[in-house]
Amino acid sequence: MVETRLLKQFIAVAEELHFHRAAARLNMAQPPLSQAIARLEDRLGFQLFIRSKREVALTLAGSAFLETAYTTLNHLETGIQRARDVAGGVAGRLTVTTVSLAYYEPVLDALRQFRKSLPNVELVIQEMPSSHQVKALMTGNSDVAFMRHMPIPNSIRSRKVLEESILLALPIDHPSVNKRSLDLSDFAQEDFVFTPQALGPGYYHQLMALCETAGFYPRIKQEAAQLHTLVGLVASGFGIALLPECMANAVLNHKVAFCPLRPIGDDSNAVLGLYMNWHHDNASPLLTKFIGMIETHSERHSAQACQLDWTDST
Amino acid sequence: MVETRLLKQFIAVAEELHFHRAAARLNMAQPPLSQAIARLEDRLGFQLFIRSKREVALTLAGSAFLETAYTTLNHLETGIQRARDVAGGVAGRLTVTTVSLAYYEPVLDALRQFRKSLPNVELVIQEMPSSHQVKALMTGNSDVAFMRHMPIPNSIRSRKVLEESILLALPIDHPSVNKRSLDLSDFAQEDFVFTPQALGPGYYHQLMALCETAGFYPRIKQEAAQLHTLVGLVASGFGIALLPECMANAVLNHKVAFCPLRPIGDDSNAVLGLYMNWHHDNASPLLTKFIGMIETHSERHSAQACQLDWTDST
DNA sequence: TTCAGTAATACGCTGTGCATATCAAACTTG
DNA sequence: CAAGTTTGATATGCACAGCGTATTACTGAA
């Protein structure tokens, strides 16, 4: 077995072509160095040096092996450093999954900052439905998952990243558009457009619960998976929709009005949360850092958001 | 210092994820293996495994380092094998230099065979004047040199590869063309074309000595460095020339006749030798093999050549 | 609760690999 | 040309790295 110690000793002798100087460089005496080289030659099965009594020269094979010695030690050293980086959380890979409409500022800010401050980290972002995300967290295919509902498995940790009001999206020519505030119960007889129940069950059920609180079960005229599509459907007069705040900013559609609803009793269902989730056993230091960054951005942003809400409501 | 032993032990544990089995695979007991891994982790500065009391798992950094361990050992092993090949003379590089017109069959045959039987050897062939070749041999820039004269430095070993007669090249309409054999002395008054003295001094002086033996000093009408050019000059009527046998085969020029000369006294100058030269201190096993091949081919060919000479002269 | 299976700890011993001392050869120098 | 210097190799003793055996400590299953 050729130990790295032998490689280093060989390199020293090959560079100095002088056992005494090489030994000095290695902080050892000359005789054991001679023995070490002899040992190495024995293990390799060929001569590395041609020793006249007076001077030392590399053989052809020795010269070839010198290259190998350099590259091997180099490669090892690089690999150690890289692994150390992974351990320290400044290298590696972090997989973030998200539902399609979770690209909010605090999330985007955190992603940007993460990429910038840890350039050696491969940041993988994948969109998928909530149910797939939960599986991905369990199997380790995902490190962080952004979705709307609290996941069930208790090996999963969650944190609310932000919350936003649910607004009623009306066609711009709807008679209620100019009212100061609306009661959802007044719209019991309207046609609704909704997301399908299959995708994002958390989102769907919450909106259903909201209607239930208002005392009716919505008549669903049309379903569409993408929230953008729902806005388009409202604009086209298919019906009205309940949508999160972000859609009012994201889509500058002059044919749709986004109106706040008057709270009804316990209004816990009138706000829609975005949750960051991760697996409890995931020990990746990158995950820790990412969570930290998200929390910072989330707090800063929610402070802003509150302020905006307040000015809006006055 | 991370020894290769530690890498191998780490790989065993990482593959088995089980200290007992890994230890068995390494033909050692479990406790020292545990110690070895602990030692490795200590030297690296980060955890490689997460040990619950019941099972072992790789950390992210451990997983990254496993790659490094594989590639490092692989690289080292490959390098050792390669250096071993160089030592055994089945890999490496052999530089052959030659004067421009030394492409005779035994040389070409040997080069072909060498390339075929040792495909991992880089065979470099360079043309240069004799004097440069001698320098190249001394500096190690050349392993084998083919040239016409015996080189002077006594650290250089030589071997005659082949010898060929010197023929008299006459224009096809020259009155002497049809004679059975010619005396060089009869051509004392003719114009000659020659190679310059500067290139190939051995060649030049030998031809001069040949004329001297014949009792005259040739009147040189024109010089040309390339033997091919000399043939052309003879064809154009510039004069006559003394040329080695090979030119009669190489150039199918119907305007020039190549006539054998009758030997005069000591005819040692009437044959032109091609010599293979190498440095005495050059220990390359490739050189040894090459010399062996050349000698084999040279002997076989010179036997053939003798036979041809004999049939020609009858 | 007991038992089987796992990794860690304790401790003694062996052999690798080091240092010191010395040798042998070859080049240098007065 | 002889003594000194510089070079790598050899001889010998010793320390400690790293192994084995015995044991412990913990976990999960019967």
XYZ file of C-alpha atoms (C1' of nucleotides) in Angstrom:
688
model
C 0.000 0.000 0.000
C 1.456 3.358 -1.058
C 0.848 5.877 1.709
C 0.592 9.595 1.101
C 3.514 10.046 3.467
C 5.644 8.150 0.968
C 4.376 10.324 -1.856
C 5.362 13.474 0.004
C 8.772 12.077 0.794
C 9.223 11.043 -2.816
C 8.240 14.489 -4.047
C 10.714 16.144 -1.702
C 13.569 13.979 -2.934
C 12.508 14.328 -6.580
C 12.444 18.086 -6.272
C 15.666 18.472 -4.363
C 17.492 15.564 -5.986
C 19.351 15.494 -2.716
C 18.517 13.277 0.251
C 19.929 15.592 2.899
C 18.108 18.701 1.727
C 14.925 16.728 1.162
C 15.167 15.301 4.661
C 15.682 18.776 6.080
C 12.604 19.983 4.229
C 10.612 17.104 5.697
C 11.959 17.767 9.188
C 13.523 14.373 9.469
C 16.936 12.782 9.284
C 18.472 11.529 6.066
C 18.848 7.808 6.773
C 15.141 7.103 7.353
C 14.373 9.064 4.196
C 16.689 6.795 2.203
C 14.881 3.845 3.746
C 11.505 5.330 2.954
C 12.364 5.801 -0.720
C 13.749 2.280 -0.878
C 10.514 1.066 0.694
C 8.473 2.975 -1.864
C 10.493 1.563 -4.740
C 10.010 -1.881 -3.295
C 6.257 -1.477 -3.105
C 5.982 0.037 -6.574
C 8.192 -2.609 -8.103
C 10.458 -0.287 -10.048
C 13.329 2.128 -9.495
C 12.476 5.777 -8.955
C 15.993 7.144 -8.760
C 19.381 6.345 -10.181
C 21.840 6.824 -7.334
C 25.449 7.210 -8.109
C 27.421 7.589 -4.895
C 27.587 11.272 -5.611
C 24.296 12.303 -7.113
C 20.685 11.366 -7.595
C 18.625 11.432 -10.775
C 15.049 10.496 -11.572
C 14.472 7.479 -13.763
C 11.950 7.792 -16.582
C 9.437 5.842 -14.534
C 10.229 8.049 -11.537
C 9.559 11.103 -13.623
C 6.247 9.658 -14.754
C 5.360 8.754 -11.179
C 6.235 12.239 -9.968
C 3.371 13.580 -12.050
C 1.061 11.066 -10.458
C 2.303 11.961 -6.993
C 1.625 15.646 -7.571
C -1.819 15.178 -9.048
C -2.859 12.597 -6.470
C -1.965 14.763 -3.480
C -3.471 17.770 -5.155
C -6.691 15.972 -5.878
C -6.900 14.666 -2.349
C -6.234 18.077 -0.861
C -8.864 19.691 -3.062
C -11.362 16.989 -2.185
C -10.747 17.439 1.537
C -11.268 21.166 1.227
C -14.432 20.645 -0.741
C -15.843 18.167 1.757
C -14.901 20.570 4.527
C -16.867 23.257 2.725
C -19.836 20.956 2.499
C -19.550 20.250 6.213
C -19.299 23.955 6.940
C -22.260 24.747 4.735
C -20.507 26.831 2.095
C -20.715 24.215 -0.636
C -23.019 21.445 -1.705
C -26.559 21.439 -2.993
C -29.853 22.716 -1.677
C -33.097 21.686 -3.324
C -36.032 24.015 -2.889
C -39.471 23.007 -4.053
C -42.436 25.286 -4.255
C -46.004 25.478 -5.453
C -46.338 27.510 -8.562
C -47.419 30.800 -7.030
C -45.098 31.118 -4.099
C -42.707 33.574 -5.701
C -43.149 36.327 -3.163
C -40.633 38.956 -2.281
C -39.297 37.516 0.992
C -38.783 34.174 -0.730
C -37.188 35.673 -3.803
C -35.019 37.955 -1.681
C -33.809 35.035 0.381
C -33.043 32.976 -2.724
C -31.076 35.845 -4.210
C -29.120 36.452 -1.045
C -28.453 32.771 -0.585
C -27.086 32.427 -4.082
C -24.960 35.502 -3.645
C -23.484 34.698 -0.249
C -22.842 31.023 -1.022
C -21.777 30.962 -4.661
C -20.408 27.424 -4.387
C -23.778 26.020 -3.484
C -25.847 24.497 -6.228
C -29.341 25.834 -5.683
C -31.998 23.686 -7.306
C -35.544 25.014 -7.527
C -38.427 22.810 -8.578
C -42.143 23.485 -8.868
C -44.500 20.719 -7.878
C -47.884 20.187 -6.165
C -47.946 20.168 -2.361
C -48.461 16.419 -2.063
C -45.359 15.721 -4.143
C -43.393 18.169 -2.059
C -44.221 16.304 1.126
C -42.992 13.067 -0.429
C -39.873 14.843 -1.662
C -39.158 16.071 1.873
C -39.584 12.557 3.267
C -37.322 10.926 0.681
C -34.700 13.619 0.885
C -35.327 14.792 -2.673
C -36.177 18.189 -1.329
C -34.602 20.204 1.460
C -37.108 23.027 1.703
C -40.702 23.056 0.500
C -42.927 26.105 0.146
C -46.635 25.402 0.215
C -49.934 26.674 1.516
C -51.060 24.078 4.025
C -49.472 22.603 7.126
C -48.229 19.155 6.242
C -49.368 16.191 8.302
C -46.276 13.973 8.966
C -44.829 15.055 12.275
C -41.240 14.552 11.166
C -41.778 17.731 9.180
C -41.156 21.149 10.652
C -43.019 24.181 9.394
C -42.829 27.905 9.625
C -45.232 30.480 8.281
C -43.338 32.721 5.899
C -46.043 35.269 5.205
C -49.784 35.649 5.181
C -52.013 37.566 2.911
C -55.679 38.436 2.814
C -58.100 36.690 0.558
C -59.719 39.165 -1.820
C -62.820 38.832 -3.880
C -62.099 39.183 -7.576
C -64.989 40.771 -9.475
C -65.387 41.778 -13.100
C -64.753 45.528 -13.310
C -68.402 46.171 -14.315
C -69.855 44.234 -11.393
C -72.348 46.377 -9.386
C -70.556 45.714 -6.049
C -67.178 46.997 -7.190
C -67.581 50.494 -5.781
C -68.853 49.493 -2.348
C -66.557 50.326 0.539
C -66.514 46.795 1.890
C -68.167 43.567 1.000
C -69.766 40.687 2.818
C -68.960 37.357 1.258
C -72.463 36.172 2.161
C -73.927 38.668 -0.304
C -72.377 36.638 -3.129
C -73.949 33.282 -2.270
C -75.889 33.255 -5.521
C -72.998 34.148 -7.788
C -71.126 31.727 -10.051
C -67.601 30.989 -8.818
C -64.431 29.895 -10.536
C -62.098 27.743 -8.404
C -58.894 25.742 -8.440
C -59.424 21.981 -8.596
C -59.495 20.208 -5.265
C -56.810 17.723 -6.326
C -54.020 20.254 -6.469
C -53.348 22.229 -3.348
C -55.991 20.713 -1.029
C -55.042 23.137 1.715
C -55.833 26.136 -0.414
C -59.107 24.659 -1.703
C -60.417 23.607 1.655
C -59.652 26.911 3.258
C -61.633 28.808 0.652
C -64.478 26.341 1.062
C -64.417 26.860 4.807
C -64.514 30.600 4.265
C -67.686 30.271 2.185
C -69.180 27.908 4.699
C -68.621 30.503 7.429
C -70.403 33.003 5.214
C -73.318 30.580 5.112
C -73.255 29.137 1.629
C -71.654 26.537 -0.554
C -70.262 28.155 -3.710
C -71.658 27.216 -7.084
C -68.570 26.355 -9.097
C -68.964 27.305 -12.724
C -65.453 26.474 -13.902
C -62.158 25.145 -12.539
C -58.596 26.076 -13.522
C -55.294 24.974 -12.013
C -53.444 28.244 -12.495
C -54.494 31.274 -10.461
C -53.624 33.436 -13.445
C -56.198 31.567 -15.462
C -58.823 32.200 -12.800
C -58.245 35.937 -13.129
C -58.746 35.613 -16.852
C -61.970 33.683 -16.291
C -63.277 36.402 -13.971
C -62.403 39.022 -16.599
C -64.291 37.015 -19.222
C -67.375 36.920 -17.063
C -67.299 33.205 -16.163
C -67.877 34.095 -12.563
C -66.203 35.635 -9.499
C -63.262 34.211 -7.502
C -61.577 34.242 -4.109
C -57.878 34.960 -4.622
C -54.841 35.784 -2.499
C -53.607 39.348 -2.329
C -50.561 38.694 -4.455
C -52.680 38.234 -7.550
C -53.777 41.861 -7.396
C -50.151 42.940 -7.722
C -48.994 40.268 -10.077
C -51.664 40.701 -12.746
C -52.367 44.206 -13.916
C -55.664 43.312 -15.429
C -57.942 46.311 -15.820
C -60.955 44.124 -16.261
C -60.860 42.698 -12.751
C -61.305 44.437 -9.393
C -59.811 42.916 -6.218
C -62.008 43.837 -3.242
C -61.333 43.253 0.463
C -63.957 41.292 2.395
C -65.438 42.317 5.701
C -64.321 39.852 8.391
C -66.953 37.378 9.532
C -66.608 36.123 13.092
C -63.442 34.105 13.399
C -61.632 35.329 10.332
C -58.756 32.834 10.529
C -59.819 31.547 7.154
C -59.705 34.953 5.525
C -55.929 35.003 5.502
C -53.872 32.610 3.447
C -50.499 31.515 4.807
C -47.405 30.469 2.902
C -45.440 27.905 4.861
C -41.827 26.845 4.608
C -41.369 23.153 5.474
C -38.375 20.922 6.049
C -37.629 17.488 7.375
C -36.658 17.332 11.015
C -33.805 14.883 10.385
C -32.257 16.922 7.620
C -28.936 17.966 9.124
C -27.684 19.952 6.148
C -25.992 23.130 7.352
C -27.198 24.698 4.129
C -30.746 24.089 5.238
C -30.079 25.814 8.550
C -28.610 28.809 6.783
C -31.452 28.945 4.304
C -34.063 28.824 7.047
C -32.239 31.596 8.836
C -32.228 33.794 5.770
C -35.882 33.188 5.001
C -36.829 34.056 8.555
C -34.880 37.297 8.446
C -36.445 38.340 5.158
C -39.855 37.154 6.206
C -39.822 39.222 9.401
C -38.555 42.316 7.670
C -41.137 41.945 4.957
C -44.084 41.154 7.196
C -43.297 44.298 9.180
C -43.524 46.216 5.932
C -46.634 44.365 4.928
C -48.386 45.240 8.188
C -47.567 48.843 7.717
C -48.974 48.788 4.199
C -52.127 47.078 5.396
C -52.579 49.710 8.005
C -52.229 52.633 5.575
C -54.552 50.850 3.172
C -57.294 50.425 5.728
C -57.285 54.053 6.790
C -1.753 13.642 7.033
C -4.443 11.491 5.451
C -2.960 8.136 4.537
C -4.313 5.928 1.796
C -4.906 3.249 4.416
C -7.440 5.567 6.027
C -9.084 6.177 2.672
C -9.490 2.460 2.093
C -10.876 1.953 5.561
C -13.261 4.846 5.065
C -14.451 3.431 1.744
C -15.101 0.043 3.315
C -17.218 1.547 6.079
C -19.006 3.909 3.699
C -19.896 1.034 1.407
C -20.966 -1.389 4.109
C -22.391 1.205 6.485
C -21.502 -1.350 9.088
C -18.284 -1.423 11.124
C -18.238 -5.183 11.666
C -18.694 -6.123 8.029
C -16.279 -3.428 6.906
C -13.697 -4.687 9.384
C -14.181 -8.218 8.124
C -13.649 -7.028 4.565
C -10.448 -5.313 5.615
C -9.267 -8.389 7.514
C -9.142 -6.579 10.793
C -11.120 -6.321 14.005
C -13.917 -3.840 14.534
C -12.534 -1.724 17.397
C -9.396 -0.532 15.597
C -11.541 0.293 12.578
C -13.745 2.490 14.748
C -10.595 4.154 16.015
C -9.249 4.600 12.501
C -12.410 6.335 11.314
C -12.403 8.529 14.393
C -8.774 9.360 13.617
C -9.659 10.224 10.034
C -12.511 12.457 11.122
C -10.171 14.136 13.553
C -7.603 14.847 10.857
C -10.168 16.042 8.341
C -11.895 18.240 10.869
C -15.445 17.150 10.150
C -17.777 14.228 10.766
C -17.946 11.534 8.094
C -20.637 9.387 9.661
C -23.652 9.868 11.852
C -23.610 6.998 14.339
C -26.690 6.194 16.201
C -26.027 3.318 18.587
C -27.781 1.082 16.161
C -26.810 2.222 12.667
C -24.368 4.245 10.636
C -25.079 6.818 7.917
C -22.878 9.049 5.809
C -23.018 12.778 6.434
C -23.261 15.084 3.434
C -19.581 15.916 3.793
C -18.811 12.214 4.139
C -20.659 11.548 0.943
C -18.700 14.259 -0.815
C -15.450 12.916 0.587
C -16.315 9.400 -0.530
C -16.134 10.593 -4.122
C -12.738 12.068 -3.439
C -11.550 8.872 -1.793
C -12.590 6.803 -4.795
C -11.069 9.091 -7.389
C -7.876 9.627 -5.435
C -7.150 5.931 -4.997
C -8.123 5.287 -8.582
C -5.871 7.999 -9.875
C -2.988 6.769 -7.790
C -3.466 3.187 -8.906
C -3.616 4.212 -12.551
C -0.509 6.339 -12.175
C 1.413 3.500 -10.554
C 0.451 1.185 -13.387
C 1.462 3.757 -15.942
C 4.837 4.400 -14.320
C 5.317 0.647 -14.114
C 4.691 0.469 -17.850
C 7.270 3.156 -18.449
C 9.747 1.229 -16.323
C 8.963 -1.956 -18.223
C 9.320 -0.221 -21.547
C 5.761 -0.527 -22.804
C 4.904 3.131 -22.390
C 6.646 6.450 -22.591
C 8.300 8.323 -25.421
C 11.101 7.570 -27.845
C 12.569 10.314 -29.977
C 14.230 9.249 -33.204
C 16.188 11.734 -35.290
C 17.476 11.104 -38.758
C 19.151 12.788 -41.694
C 16.747 13.422 -44.511
C 17.525 10.440 -46.656
C 17.708 7.662 -44.130
C 14.300 6.205 -44.815
C 15.470 2.770 -45.814
C 13.495 -0.410 -45.463
C 15.098 -1.848 -42.339
C 14.614 1.465 -40.562
C 11.057 1.881 -41.748
C 10.245 -1.742 -40.923
C 11.600 -1.334 -37.421
C 9.644 1.872 -36.876
C 6.461 0.209 -38.049
C 6.987 -2.842 -35.863
C 7.892 -0.694 -32.883
C 4.758 1.372 -33.209
C 2.634 -1.732 -33.614
C 4.081 -3.765 -30.747
C 4.216 -0.840 -28.297
C 1.098 1.209 -29.047
C 1.343 3.137 -25.796
C 4.692 4.568 -26.729
C 4.804 8.008 -28.239
C 7.228 7.732 -31.151
C 8.643 11.102 -32.190
C 10.591 11.339 -35.438
C 12.575 14.441 -36.341
C 14.780 15.233 -39.313
C 17.913 17.274 -38.712
C 21.553 17.556 -39.847
C 24.086 15.185 -38.289
C 25.732 17.793 -36.108
C 22.420 18.735 -34.517
C 21.675 15.074 -33.953
C 24.876 14.619 -31.971
C 23.933 17.555 -29.750
C 20.452 16.147 -29.354
C 21.881 12.814 -28.230
C 24.105 14.532 -25.678
C 21.326 16.694 -24.240
C 18.825 13.867 -24.163
C 16.605 15.494 -26.775
C 17.071 12.463 -28.947
C 17.217 8.777 -28.063
C 18.294 7.361 -31.407
C 20.017 9.161 -34.267
C 20.441 7.878 -37.793
C 23.286 9.418 -39.745
C 26.081 8.630 -42.174
C 29.259 9.235 -40.214
C 30.608 7.832 -36.986
C 30.174 10.506 -34.327
C 33.183 11.615 -32.310
C 32.072 11.887 -28.627
C 32.908 8.585 -26.984
C 29.818 8.589 -24.802
C 27.953 7.752 -27.991
C 27.485 4.179 -29.147
C 27.105 3.395 -32.838
C 26.039 0.534 -34.974
C 26.095 0.264 -38.726
C 22.554 -0.391 -39.887
C 23.217 -0.969 -43.547
C 25.697 -0.158 -46.228
C 25.203 0.547 -49.871
C 27.437 1.019 -52.872
C 28.173 4.380 -54.306
C 27.032 4.548 -57.903
C 27.956 6.967 -60.620
C 24.951 8.854 -61.912
C 25.254 9.753 -65.584
C 22.885 11.434 -67.995
C 21.190 8.684 -70.020
C 22.894 9.881 -73.230
C 26.423 9.802 -71.766
C 28.813 7.698 -73.896
C 29.893 5.576 -70.904
C 26.403 4.435 -69.976
C 26.512 1.149 -71.791
C 29.957 0.003 -70.597
C 29.950 -3.031 -68.348
C 31.867 -1.378 -65.571
C 33.413 1.979 -65.026
C 36.602 3.317 -63.511
C 36.041 6.470 -61.543
C 39.444 7.737 -62.716
C 38.132 7.938 -66.277
C 35.807 10.738 -65.168
C 38.460 13.049 -63.759
C 37.757 15.688 -66.366
C 33.958 15.649 -65.994
C 31.920 18.295 -64.204
C 30.452 17.049 -60.910
C 27.440 18.071 -58.840
C 27.854 17.583 -55.063
C 26.188 18.171 -51.750
C 27.554 21.124 -49.760
C 30.314 20.306 -47.325
C 28.484 21.966 -44.461
C 25.671 19.455 -44.257
C 26.623 15.852 -43.745
C 30.436 16.261 -43.572
C 30.867 12.509 -43.309
C 29.140 11.956 -46.590
C 31.025 14.754 -48.360
C 34.465 13.735 -47.181
C 33.955 10.126 -48.065
C 33.086 10.966 -51.642
C 36.076 13.287 -51.810
C 38.310 10.517 -50.510
C 36.905 8.202 -53.150
C 37.867 10.609 -55.929
C 41.262 11.122 -54.344
C 41.884 7.382 -54.465
C 40.919 7.509 -58.112
C 43.627 10.115 -58.555
C 41.769 13.391 -59.043
C 40.008 16.188 -57.302
C 36.499 16.596 -58.729
C 35.572 19.802 -60.451
C 32.364 20.838 -58.751
C 29.972 22.575 -61.113
C 27.032 22.963 -58.776
C 25.987 22.119 -55.212
C 22.601 21.073 -53.906
C 21.579 19.994 -50.408
C 18.996 17.420 -51.419
C 20.140 14.252 -53.142
C 16.940 14.353 -55.192
C 18.007 17.689 -56.557
C 21.380 16.274 -57.568
C 19.635 13.622 -59.652
C 17.679 16.366 -61.343
C 20.873 18.298 -62.026
C 22.463 15.239 -63.596
C 19.377 14.781 -65.769
C 19.615 18.409 -66.850
C 23.203 17.991 -67.936
C 24.839 20.070 -65.175
C 27.291 17.280 -64.586
C 27.646 13.784 -63.172
C 27.298 12.709 -59.540
C 28.296 10.067 -57.005
C 25.181 8.860 -55.264
C 24.207 6.068 -52.859
C 22.369 3.028 -54.217
C 19.056 3.982 -52.719
C 18.656 6.894 -55.086
C 18.490 4.479 -58.035
C 15.391 2.887 -56.467
C 13.860 5.970 -55.035
C 13.885 8.132 -58.176
C 12.561 6.551 -61.344
C 14.130 9.094 -63.580
C 14.560 7.827 -67.107
C 17.051 10.505 -67.932
C 19.696 9.277 -65.456
C 21.649 6.024 -65.414
C 23.155 4.657 -62.180
C 26.311 2.733 -62.956
C 28.434 0.618 -60.588
C 32.083 1.529 -60.271
C 34.958 -0.892 -60.475
C 36.651 -1.143 -57.089
C 39.965 0.653 -56.770
C 42.440 -0.793 -54.271
C 40.991 -0.439 -50.789
C 37.366 0.135 -51.657
C 36.240 1.009 -48.137
C 35.175 4.393 -49.417
C 33.044 2.923 -52.186
C 30.371 1.859 -49.751
C 28.315 4.298 -47.734
C 27.226 3.253 -44.260
C 24.102 4.307 -42.363
C 24.764 4.349 -38.627
C 22.379 4.183 -35.707
C 23.689 6.133 -32.714
C 22.627 6.467 -29.102
C 23.945 7.845 -25.860
C 25.688 5.362 -23.641
C 24.021 6.647 -20.473
C 20.521 6.482 -21.918
C 18.899 3.777 -19.817
C 15.483 3.908 -21.456
C 14.146 0.381 -21.879
C 12.439 1.665 -24.996
C 15.842 2.448 -26.466
C 17.017 -1.086 -25.776
C 13.958 -2.509 -27.450
C 14.290 -0.215 -30.412
C 17.958 -1.100 -30.912
C 17.020 -4.750 -30.757
C 14.372 -4.338 -33.407
C 16.606 -2.349 -35.710
C 19.331 -4.952 -35.422
C 16.926 -7.765 -36.246
C 15.594 -5.951 -39.287
C 19.013 -4.751 -40.334
C 20.472 -8.282 -40.324
C 17.541 -9.719 -42.199
C 17.699 -6.990 -44.765
C 21.461 -7.014 -45.244
C 21.236 -10.751 -45.971
C 18.692 -9.948 -48.667
C 20.808 -7.097 -49.978
C 23.882 -9.310 -50.331
C 21.895 -11.778 -52.305
C 20.630 -9.085 -54.641
C 24.151 -7.735 -55.168
C 25.298 -11.149 -56.113
C 22.561 -11.726 -58.698
C 23.166 -8.262 -60.091
C 26.853 -8.860 -60.673
C 26.430 -12.106 -62.566
C -37.215 -8.695 31.193
C -33.891 -10.949 28.587
C -31.278 -11.522 24.498
C -29.075 -10.353 20.247
C -26.734 -6.953 17.733
C -24.246 -2.768 17.373
C -20.441 0.680 18.120
C -17.317 2.616 21.663
C -13.784 2.045 25.306
C -9.705 -0.147 27.812
C -5.409 -2.084 27.555
C -1.469 -4.608 26.054
C 1.538 -5.764 22.279
C 3.786 -5.737 17.716
C 5.979 -3.621 13.865
C 6.582 0.441 11.224
C 9.282 4.166 10.841
C 12.115 7.460 13.171
C 16.860 9.146 15.222
C 21.714 8.581 16.242
C 25.982 6.769 14.965
C 28.812 5.034 11.459
C 30.452 3.597 6.936
C 31.887 3.885 2.041
C 32.606 6.204 -1.986
C 33.667 10.258 -4.774
C 34.792 14.793 -5.513
C 37.577 18.986 -3.725
C 41.523 21.296 -2.087
C 45.881 22.682 0.041
C 48.504 13.120 -3.369
C 46.613 12.915 1.070
C 43.239 14.924 4.001
C 38.808 16.871 4.229
C 34.104 17.365 2.593
C 30.021 15.855 0.676
C 27.216 12.380 -0.620
C 24.014 8.189 0.041
C 23.794 3.531 2.462
C 23.889 0.595 6.626
C 23.406 -0.679 11.691
C 21.056 -0.355 15.842
C 17.944 1.110 19.289
C 13.581 3.138 20.496
C 8.776 5.342 20.392
C 4.449 5.297 19.094
C 0.848 4.318 15.621
C -2.222 1.043 14.941
C -3.717 -3.637 15.696
C -6.061 -7.510 18.592
C -8.643 -9.175 22.650
C -11.716 -8.272 26.222
C -15.211 -5.511 27.798
C -18.751 -1.895 28.131
C -22.862 0.677 26.841
C -26.618 1.247 24.374
C -30.729 -0.188 21.354
C -34.369 -2.841 19.566
C -36.734 -7.271 19.399
C -38.683 -11.517 21.522
